[in-house]
């Protein structure tokens, strides 16, 4: 997603206020972003958190009762 936006890791890191090393660790799977960082990433990358984590929910409502 970052590359599709034409961003470097350093640009993404700066946009979400983390170090370049942290952004690199997220991409390599060594670390997972916090919820706050997921929200920031979704905002910067113009996508949903589900897009970032690879979750594909059905389009219909889900009954959680």
mmCIF file with all atom_site columns, C-alpha atoms in Angstrom:
data_model
loop_
_atom_site.group_PDB
_atom_site.id
_atom_site.type_symbol
_atom_site.label_atom_id
_atom_site.label_alt_id
_atom_site.label_comp_id
_atom_site.label_asym_id
_atom_site.label_entity_id
_atom_site.label_seq_id
_atom_site.pdbx_PDB_ins_code
_atom_site.Cartn_x
_atom_site.Cartn_y
_atom_site.Cartn_z
_atom_site.occupancy
_atom_site.B_iso_or_equiv
_atom_site.pdbx_formal_charge
_atom_site.auth_seq_id
_atom_site.auth_comp_id
_atom_site.auth_asym_id
_atom_site.auth_atom_id
_atom_site.pdbx_PDB_model_num
ATOM 1  C CA . UNK A 1 1  ? 0.000   0.000   0.000  1.00 0.00 ? 1  UNK A CA 1
ATOM 2  C CA . UNK A 1 2  ? 2.853   2.353   0.828  1.00 0.00 ? 2  UNK A CA 1
ATOM 3  C CA . UNK A 1 3  ? 4.520   1.724   -2.510 1.00 0.00 ? 3  UNK A CA 1
ATOM 4  C CA . UNK A 1 4  ? 1.240   2.183   -4.385 1.00 0.00 ? 4  UNK A CA 1
ATOM 5  C CA . UNK A 1 5  ? 1.012   5.615   -2.756 1.00 0.00 ? 5  UNK A CA 1
ATOM 6  C CA . UNK A 1 6  ? 4.544   6.312   -4.022 1.00 0.00 ? 6  UNK A CA 1
ATOM 7  C CA . UNK A 1 7  ? 5.916   6.721   -0.505 1.00 0.00 ? 7  UNK A CA 1
ATOM 8  C CA . UNK A 1 8  ? 9.251   5.653   0.918  1.00 0.00 ? 8  UNK A CA 1
ATOM 9  C CA . UNK A 1 9  ? 9.458   4.001   4.320  1.00 0.00 ? 9  UNK A CA 1
ATOM 10 C CA . UNK A 1 10 ? 10.970  7.203   5.665  1.00 0.00 ? 10 UNK A CA 1
ATOM 11 C CA . UNK A 1 11 ? 8.054   9.275   4.331  1.00 0.00 ? 11 UNK A CA 1
ATOM 12 C CA . UNK A 1 12 ? 5.506   6.896   5.811  1.00 0.00 ? 12 UNK A CA 1
ATOM 13 C CA . UNK A 1 13 ? 7.315   6.833   9.137  1.00 0.00 ? 13 UNK A CA 1
ATOM 14 C CA . UNK A 1 14 ? 7.362   10.618  9.276  1.00 0.00 ? 14 UNK A CA 1
ATOM 15 C CA . UNK A 1 15 ? 3.668   10.820  8.331  1.00 0.00 ? 15 UNK A CA 1
ATOM 16 C CA . UNK A 1 16 ? 2.648   8.542   11.216 1.00 0.00 ? 16 UNK A CA 1
ATOM 17 C CA . UNK A 1 17 ? 5.281   9.882   13.627 1.00 0.00 ? 17 UNK A CA 1
ATOM 18 C CA . UNK A 1 18 ? 7.385   6.757   14.114 1.00 0.00 ? 18 UNK A CA 1
ATOM 19 C CA . UNK A 1 19 ? 10.996  5.917   13.277 1.00 0.00 ? 19 UNK A CA 1
ATOM 20 C CA . UNK A 1 20 ? 11.949  4.512   9.879  1.00 0.00 ? 20 UNK A CA 1
ATOM 21 C CA . UNK A 1 21 ? 13.152  1.396   11.717 1.00 0.00 ? 21 UNK A CA 1
ATOM 22 C CA . UNK A 1 22 ? 9.655   0.895   13.178 1.00 0.00 ? 22 UNK A CA 1
ATOM 23 C CA . UNK A 1 23 ? 8.020   1.226   9.747  1.00 0.00 ? 23 UNK A CA 1
ATOM 24 C CA . UNK A 1 24 ? 10.532  -1.278  8.371  1.00 0.00 ? 24 UNK A CA 1
ATOM 25 C CA . UNK A 1 25 ? 9.747   -3.708  11.207 1.00 0.00 ? 25 UNK A CA 1
ATOM 26 C CA . UNK A 1 26 ? 6.025   -3.416  10.493 1.00 0.00 ? 26 UNK A CA 1
ATOM 27 C CA . UNK A 1 27 ? 6.565   -4.252  6.839  1.00 0.00 ? 27 UNK A CA 1
ATOM 28 C CA . UNK A 1 28 ? 8.878   -7.160  7.593  1.00 0.00 ? 28 UNK A CA 1
ATOM 29 C CA . UNK A 1 29 ? 6.489   -8.577  10.193 1.00 0.00 ? 29 UNK A CA 1
ATOM 30 C CA . UNK A 1 30 ? 8.892   -8.192  13.124 1.00 0.00 ? 30 UNK A CA 1
ATOM 31 C CA . UNK A 1 31 ? 6.520   -5.797  14.886 1.00 0.00 ? 31 UNK A CA 1
ATOM 32 C CA . UNK A 1 32 ? 2.830   -5.005  14.742 1.00 0.00 ? 32 UNK A CA 1
ATOM 33 C CA . UNK A 1 33 ? 1.494   -1.461  14.808 1.00 0.00 ? 33 UNK A CA 1
ATOM 34 C CA . UNK A 1 34 ? -0.630  -0.381  17.764 1.00 0.00 ? 34 UNK A CA 1
ATOM 35 C CA . UNK A 1 35 ? -4.270  0.538   17.242 1.00 0.00 ? 35 UNK A CA 1
ATOM 36 C CA . UNK A 1 36 ? -3.326  4.234   17.285 1.00 0.00 ? 36 UNK A CA 1
ATOM 37 C CA . UNK A 1 37 ? -0.694  3.584   14.622 1.00 0.00 ? 37 UNK A CA 1
ATOM 38 C CA . UNK A 1 38 ? -3.114  1.488   12.565 1.00 0.00 ? 38 UNK A CA 1
ATOM 39 C CA . UNK A 1 39 ? -5.531  4.422   12.547 1.00 0.00 ? 39 UNK A CA 1
ATOM 40 C CA . UNK A 1 40 ? -2.736  6.773   11.474 1.00 0.00 ? 40 UNK A CA 1
ATOM 41 C CA . UNK A 1 41 ? -1.611  4.354   8.750  1.00 0.00 ? 41 UNK A CA 1
ATOM 42 C CA . UNK A 1 42 ? -5.155  3.973   7.431  1.00 0.00 ? 42 UNK A CA 1
ATOM 43 C CA . UNK A 1 43 ? -5.494  7.746   7.312  1.00 0.00 ? 43 UNK A CA 1
ATOM 44 C CA . UNK A 1 44 ? -2.172  8.293   5.524  1.00 0.00 ? 44 UNK A CA 1
ATOM 45 C CA . UNK A 1 45 ? -2.640  5.375   3.123  1.00 0.00 ? 45 UNK A CA 1
ATOM 46 C CA . UNK A 1 46 ? -6.312  6.239   2.508  1.00 0.00 ? 46 UNK A CA 1
ATOM 47 C CA . UNK A 1 47 ? -7.582  2.767   3.297  1.00 0.00 ? 47 UNK A CA 1
ATOM 48 C CA . UNK A 1 48 ? -9.232  0.879   6.130  1.00 0.00 ? 48 UNK A CA 1
ATOM 49 C CA . UNK A 1 49 ? -7.576  -0.927  9.006  1.00 0.00 ? 49 UNK A CA 1
ATOM 50 C CA . UNK A 1 50 ? -9.063  -4.122  7.556  1.00 0.00 ? 50 UNK A CA 1
ATOM 51 C CA . UNK A 1 51 ? -7.151  -3.412  4.334  1.00 0.00 ? 51 UNK A CA 1
ATOM 52 C CA . UNK A 1 52 ? -3.919  -3.045  6.296  1.00 0.00 ? 52 UNK A CA 1
ATOM 53 C CA . UNK A 1 53 ? -4.330  -6.254  8.291  1.00 0.00 ? 53 UNK A CA 1
ATOM 54 C CA . UNK A 1 54 ? -5.676  -8.208  5.324  1.00 0.00 ? 54 UNK A CA 1
ATOM 55 C CA . UNK A 1 55 ? -9.105  -8.875  6.761  1.00 0.00 ? 55 UNK A CA 1
ATOM 56 C CA . UNK A 1 56 ? -11.879 -9.464  4.242  1.00 0.00 ? 56 UNK A CA 1
ATOM 57 C CA . UNK A 1 57 ? -15.259 -9.129  5.918  1.00 0.00 ? 57 UNK A CA 1
ATOM 58 C CA . UNK A 1 58 ? -18.446 -10.230 4.188  1.00 0.00 ? 58 UNK A CA 1
ATOM 59 C CA . UNK A 1 59 ? -20.524 -7.376  2.842  1.00 0.00 ? 59 UNK A CA 1
ATOM 60 C CA . UNK A 1 60 ? -23.579 -8.367  4.881  1.00 0.00 ? 60 UNK A CA 1
ATOM 61 C CA . UNK A 1 61 ? -24.124 -7.518  8.536  1.00 0.00 ? 61 UNK A CA 1
ATOM 62 C CA . UNK A 1 62 ? -22.717 -9.972  11.042 1.00 0.00 ? 62 UNK A CA 1
ATOM 63 C CA . UNK A 1 63 ? -24.855 -11.025 14.011 1.00 0.00 ? 63 UNK A CA 1
ATOM 64 C CA . UNK A 1 64 ? -22.642 -10.993 17.111 1.00 0.00 ? 64 UNK A CA 1
ATOM 65 C CA . UNK A 1 65 ? -25.332 -11.883 19.648 1.00 0.00 ? 65 UNK A CA 1
#
